[in-house]
CSV table of C-alpha atoms in Angstrom, one decimal:
chain,number,residue,atom,x,y,z
N,1,UNK,CA,8.9,-26.5,-16.8
N,2,UNK,CA,7.6,-29.6,-15.0
N,3,UNK,CA,5.1,-28.4,-12.4
N,4,UNK,CA,6.4,-30.5,-9.5
N,5,UNK,CA,10.0,-29.5,-10.1
N,6,UNK,CA,8.9,-25.9,-10.4
N,7,UNK,CA,7.1,-26.0,-7.1
N,8,UNK,CA,10.0,-27.6,-5.3
N,9,UNK,CA,12.4,-24.9,-6.7
N,10,UNK,CA,9.9,-22.2,-5.8
N,11,UNK,CA,9.5,-23.5,-2.3
N,12,UNK,CA,13.3,-23.4,-1.7
N,13,UNK,CA,13.5,-19.9,-3.2
N,14,UNK,CA,10.6,-18.7,-1.1
N,15,UNK,CA,12.0,-20.2,2.1
N,16,UNK,CA,15.3,-18.4,1.7
N,17,UNK,CA,13.6,-15.2,0.6
N,18,UNK,CA,11.4,-14.8,3.6
N,19,UNK,CA,13.6,-16.4,6.3
N,20,UNK,CA,16.7,-14.4,5.3
N,21,UNK,CA,14.8,-11.1,5.0
N,22,UNK,CA,12.9,-11.6,8.2
N,23,UNK,CA,16.0,-12.5,10.1
N,24,UNK,CA,18.0,-9.6,8.6
N,25,UNK,CA,15.1,-7.2,9.6
N,26,UNK,CA,15.5,-8.4,13.2
N,27,UNK,CA,12.4,-10.6,13.8
N,28,UNK,CA,14.3,-12.9,16.2
N,29,UNK,CA,15.6,-9.9,18.2
N,30,UNK,CA,12.4,-8.7,19.8
N,31,UNK,CA,8.8,-9.5,19.9
N,32,UNK,CA,7.0,-6.7,18.1
N,33,UNK,CA,3.8,-7.2,20.1
N,34,UNK,CA,2.7,-9.0,23.3
N,35,UNK,CA,1.3,-12.0,21.3
N,36,UNK,CA,4.7,-12.6,19.7
N,37,UNK,CA,6.4,-12.7,23.1
N,38,UNK,CA,3.8,-15.2,24.4
N,39,UNK,CA,4.4,-17.4,21.4
N,40,UNK,CA,8.2,-17.1,21.7
N,41,UNK,CA,8.2,-18.0,25.4
N,42,UNK,CA,5.8,-20.9,24.8
N,43,UNK,CA,8.1,-22.3,22.1
N,44,UNK,CA,11.1,-21.9,24.4
N,45,UNK,CA,9.2,-23.8,27.2
N,46,UNK,CA,8.7,-26.7,24.8
N,47,UNK,CA,12.5,-27.0,24.1
N,48,UNK,CA,12.9,-24.5,21.3
N,49,UNK,CA,15.0,-21.3,20.9
N,50,UNK,CA,13.7,-18.0,22.2
N,51,UNK,CA,15.0,-16.1,19.2
N,52,UNK,CA,13.4,-18.6,16.8
N,53,UNK,CA,10.2,-18.4,18.9
N,54,UNK,CA,10.1,-14.6,18.6
N,55,UNK,CA,10.6,-15.0,14.8
N,56,UNK,CA,7.6,-17.4,14.7
N,57,UNK,CA,5.5,-15.2,16.9
N,58,UNK,CA,6.3,-12.1,14.9
N,59,UNK,CA,5.3,-13.6,11.6
N,60,UNK,CA,2.0,-14.8,13.1
N,61,UNK,CA,1.3,-11.3,14.5
N,62,UNK,CA,2.0,-9.1,11.5
N,63,UNK,CA,2.5,-9.5,7.8
N,64,UNK,CA,6.3,-9.8,7.5
N,65,UNK,CA,8.3,-11.1,4.6
N,66,UNK,CA,6.4,-14.4,4.6
N,67,UNK,CA,3.1,-12.6,3.9
N,68,UNK,CA,4.8,-10.3,1.5
N,69,UNK,CA,6.2,-13.2,-0.4
N,70,UNK,CA,2.9,-15.0,-0.6
N,71,UNK,CA,0.8,-11.9,-1.4
N,72,UNK,CA,3.2,-10.7,-4.1
N,73,UNK,CA,3.1,-14.2,-5.7
N,74,UNK,CA,-0.7,-14.1,-5.6
N,75,UNK,CA,-0.6,-10.6,-7.0
N,76,UNK,CA,1.8,-11.5,-9.8
N,77,UNK,CA,-0.5,-14.5,-10.7
N,78,UNK,CA,-3.7,-12.6,-10.6
N,79,UNK,CA,-2.7,-9.2,-12.0
N,80,UNK,CA,0.7,-9.6,-13.6
N,81,UNK,CA,4.3,-8.5,-13.2
N,82,UNK,CA,5.2,-6.0,-11.8
N,83,UNK,CA,1.8,-4.5,-11.0
N,84,UNK,CA,0.7,-7.4,-8.8
N,85,UNK,CA,3.9,-7.3,-6.7
N,86,UNK,CA,3.9,-3.5,-6.4
N,87,UNK,CA,0.3,-3.4,-5.3
N,88,UNK,CA,1.0,-6.3,-2.8
N,89,UNK,CA,3.9,-4.4,-1.4
N,90,UNK,CA,1.8,-1.3,-0.8
N,91,UNK,CA,-1.0,-3.3,0.8
N,92,UNK,CA,1.5,-5.2,3.0
N,93,UNK,CA,3.0,-1.9,4.1
N,94,UNK,CA,-0.4,-0.6,5.3
N,95,UNK,CA,-1.1,-4.0,6.9
N,96,UNK,CA,2.2,-3.8,8.7
N,97,UNK,CA,1.5,-0.3,10.1
N,98,UNK,CA,-1.9,-1.5,11.3
N,99,UNK,CA,-0.2,-4.3,13.2
N,100,UNK,CA,2.3,-2.1,15.0
N,101,UNK,CA,5.2,-3.0,12.7
N,102,UNK,CA,7.2,-0.4,10.7
N,103,UNK,CA,6.8,-2.5,7.6
N,104,UNK,CA,10.4,-3.0,6.3
N,105,UNK,CA,10.4,-6.8,6.2
N,106,UNK,CA,7.0,-7.3,4.5
N,107,UNK,CA,7.6,-4.7,1.9
N,108,UNK,CA,11.1,-5.9,1.1
N,109,UNK,CA,9.9,-9.5,0.9
N,110,UNK,CA,7.1,-8.5,-1.5
N,111,UNK,CA,9.5,-6.5,-3.8
N,112,UNK,CA,12.3,-9.1,-3.8
N,113,UNK,CA,10.0,-12.0,-4.7
N,114,UNK,CA,8.4,-9.9,-7.5
N,115,UNK,CA,11.9,-9.4,-8.9
N,116,UNK,CA,12.7,-13.1,-8.5
N,117,UNK,CA,9.4,-14.1,-10.2
N,118,UNK,CA,10.2,-11.8,-13.1
N,119,UNK,CA,13.7,-13.1,-13.5
N,120,UNK,CA,12.8,-16.8,-13.1
N,121,UNK,CA,9.9,-16.4,-15.5
N,122,UNK,CA,12.5,-16.3,-18.2
N,123,UNK,CA,13.3,-20.0,-17.5
N,124,UNK,CA,9.7,-21.1,-17.4
N,125,UNK,CA,8.8,-20.5,-13.7
N,126,UNK,CA,5.2,-19.4,-13.2
N,127,UNK,CA,3.9,-17.2,-10.4
N,128,UNK,CA,1.5,-20.0,-9.3
N,129,UNK,CA,4.6,-22.2,-8.5
N,130,UNK,CA,5.5,-19.5,-6.0
N,131,UNK,CA,2.1,-19.5,-4.4
N,132,UNK,CA,2.3,-23.2,-3.7
N,133,UNK,CA,6.0,-23.0,-2.9
N,134,UNK,CA,5.4,-20.3,-0.3
N,135,UNK,CA,2.6,-22.4,1.4
N,136,UNK,CA,5.1,-25.3,1.6
N,137,UNK,CA,7.9,-23.0,2.9
N,138,UNK,CA,5.7,-21.6,5.7
N,139,UNK,CA,4.6,-25.1,6.7
N,140,UNK,CA,8.2,-26.0,7.5
N,141,UNK,CA,8.4,-23.1,9.9
N,142,UNK,CA,4.9,-23.0,11.4
N,143,UNK,CA,3.3,-26.3,10.6
N,144,UNK,CA,5.5,-29.3,11.4
N,145,UNK,CA,7.5,-28.8,14.7
N,146,UNK,CA,7.8,-25.4,16.3
N,147,UNK,CA,10.7,-26.2,18.7
N,148,UNK,CA,12.8,-27.8,15.9
N,149,UNK,CA,12.1,-25.0,13.5
N,150,UNK,CA,12.8,-22.4,16.1
N,151,UNK,CA,16.2,-23.9,16.9
N,152,UNK,CA,17.1,-23.7,13.2
N,153,UNK,CA,15.9,-20.1,13.1
N,154,UNK,CA,17.8,-19.3,16.3
N,155,UNK,CA,21.1,-20.7,14.8
N,156,UNK,CA,20.5,-18.6,11.6
N,157,UNK,CA,19.8,-15.5,13.8
N,158,UNK,CA,23.1,-16.1,15.6
N,159,UNK,CA,25.0,-16.3,12.4
N,160,UNK,CA,23.4,-13.2,11.1
N,161,UNK,CA,24.0,-11.2,14.3
N,162,UNK,CA,20.3,-10.9,15.0
N,163,UNK,CA,19.9,-13.2,18.1
N,164,UNK,CA,17.8,-11.9,20.9
N,165,UNK,CA,19.4,-10.4,24.0
N,166,UNK,CA,16.3,-11.1,26.0
N,167,UNK,CA,16.2,-14.1,28.4
Q,1,UNK,CA,6.2,-13.9,-19.3
Q,2,UNK,CA,5.8,-10.4,-20.9
Q,3,UNK,CA,6.3,-7.4,-18.7
Q,4,UNK,CA,3.5,-5.1,-19.9
Q,5,UNK,CA,4.5,-1.8,-18.3
Q,6,UNK,CA,5.4,1.6,-19.3
Q,7,UNK,CA,8.7,1.9,-17.5
Q,8,UNK,CA,8.9,5.6,-18.1
Q,9,UNK,CA,5.7,6.2,-16.3
Q,10,UNK,CA,6.8,4.3,-13.3
Q,11,UNK,CA,10.1,6.2,-13.3
Q,12,UNK,CA,8.3,9.5,-13.5
Q,13,UNK,CA,6.0,8.6,-10.6
Q,14,UNK,CA,9.0,7.5,-8.5
Q,15,UNK,CA,11.2,10.5,-9.5
Q,16,UNK,CA,8.6,13.1,-8.7
Q,17,UNK,CA,7.7,11.5,-5.4
Q,18,UNK,CA,11.4,11.5,-4.4
Q,19,UNK,CA,12.0,15.1,-5.6
Q,20,UNK,CA,8.9,16.5,-3.9
Q,21,UNK,CA,9.5,14.4,-0.8
Q,22,UNK,CA,13.0,16.0,-0.5
Q,23,UNK,CA,11.5,19.5,-1.2
Q,24,UNK,CA,9.0,18.9,1.6
Q,25,UNK,CA,12.0,18.1,3.9
Q,26,UNK,CA,11.3,14.4,4.4
Q,27,UNK,CA,14.5,12.6,5.4
Q,28,UNK,CA,16.1,10.6,2.6
Q,29,UNK,CA,16.4,7.5,4.7
Q,30,UNK,CA,15.0,6.5,8.1
Q,31,UNK,CA,17.3,6.9,11.1
Q,32,UNK,CA,19.5,4.0,12.1
Q,33,UNK,CA,18.9,1.2,13.0
Q,34,UNK,CA,16.5,1.4,10.1
Q,35,UNK,CA,14.7,-1.8,10.9
Q,36,UNK,CA,13.2,-0.3,14.0
Q,37,UNK,CA,12.6,3.2,12.7
Q,38,UNK,CA,9.1,4.5,12.3
Q,39,UNK,CA,10.2,7.6,10.4
Q,40,UNK,CA,8.5,8.4,7.1
Q,41,UNK,CA,11.3,9.0,4.7
Q,42,UNK,CA,11.7,9.5,0.9
Q,43,UNK,CA,13.0,6.1,0.1
Q,44,UNK,CA,10.8,4.2,2.5
Q,45,UNK,CA,7.9,4.3,2.1
Q,46,UNK,CA,7.3,7.3,-0.2
Q,47,UNK,CA,9.2,5.8,-3.2
Q,48,UNK,CA,7.6,2.4,-2.8
Q,49,UNK,CA,4.1,3.8,-2.3
Q,50,UNK,CA,4.4,5.9,-5.4
Q,51,UNK,CA,5.1,2.7,-7.5
Q,52,UNK,CA,2.2,0.8,-5.7
Q,53,UNK,CA,-0.3,3.6,-6.2
Q,54,UNK,CA,0.6,4.0,-9.8
Q,55,UNK,CA,0.3,0.2,-10.3
Q,56,UNK,CA,-3.2,0.4,-8.8
Q,57,UNK,CA,-4.2,3.2,-11.2
Q,58,UNK,CA,-2.9,1.3,-14.2
Q,59,UNK,CA,-5.1,-1.7,-13.1
Q,60,UNK,CA,-8.1,0.7,-12.8
Q,61,UNK,CA,-7.5,1.8,-16.4
Q,62,UNK,CA,-5.7,5.1,-15.8
Q,63,UNK,CA,-2.2,5.4,-17.2
Q,64,UNK,CA,0.1,7.7,-18.9
Q,65,UNK,CA,2.7,10.3,-18.0
Q,66,UNK,CA,0.2,12.8,-16.6
Q,67,UNK,CA,-1.3,10.2,-14.3
Q,68,UNK,CA,2.2,9.1,-13.3
Q,69,UNK,CA,3.2,12.7,-12.5
Q,70,UNK,CA,0.1,13.3,-10.5
Q,71,UNK,CA,0.6,10.0,-8.6
Q,72,UNK,CA,4.2,11.0,-7.7
Q,73,UNK,CA,3.1,14.5,-6.4
Q,74,UNK,CA,0.1,13.2,-4.5
Q,75,UNK,CA,2.1,10.3,-2.9
Q,76,UNK,CA,4.7,12.8,-1.6
Q,77,UNK,CA,2.0,15.0,-0.1
Q,78,UNK,CA,0.2,12.0,1.3
Q,79,UNK,CA,3.4,10.7,3.0
Q,80,UNK,CA,4.3,14.1,4.4
Q,81,UNK,CA,0.9,15.2,5.7
Q,82,UNK,CA,-1.5,12.2,6.0
Q,83,UNK,CA,0.3,8.9,6.4
Q,84,UNK,CA,1.2,9.4,10.0
Q,85,UNK,CA,-2.3,10.3,10.9
Q,86,UNK,CA,-3.9,7.5,8.9
Q,87,UNK,CA,-1.6,4.7,10.3
Q,88,UNK,CA,0.1,6.2,13.4
Q,89,UNK,CA,3.0,4.7,15.1
Q,90,UNK,CA,2.3,2.8,18.3
Q,91,UNK,CA,2.4,4.9,21.5
Q,92,UNK,CA,5.2,2.8,23.0
Q,93,UNK,CA,7.5,2.8,19.9
């Protein structure tokens, strides 16, 4: 498969993988640690959504599905499928627990992207596409415009019934 | 891409971890809402850790049914007796 096309497809898949899993696991509902709350309120102060801000804060403060997706892609590239993804899921779980997070989002993200990498490898997608794709996906959430991204995340949280009740 | 695994070994590690976890009276699933639960249960994280630990051993050059069986047993014991002490839940959880 053409590399550029593969990276674009991988970026889209990675974006949906980590955003949907993190939202489903309740990242927009509560800040897991104090740092996530500070980030969420700062994003809201700049015109963003509080729920989206909590989401952004939580993925900064502990390895959630975003880190799981990236690490499982790196593991699959460096070690192979499925060992790389399974080892990444295990390490992400311990990383989560060390960061005051029960670990569901990170572990689920790592396992789901490992399955996706395996399935899409049959049509020529390589694990390295997912590494670059995940970096691009996370840039759209954390690297371009926090308030705009947080509003999108807030709307998604609303639709999935995971919007914060905090004010 | 070729999947180079012995599926049976993974299933054995997983199965033994689940059976021994249930025998050790770990809950099958965390209590609801699961996404906020800190409980150590059979499905999460025991089953997942058994797969991860066996994958690590495979990469270190140890594989086979005996290694898989040992991994399943040790993972269940680890989750029951050691995990909570090694990575405890936060005091305010």
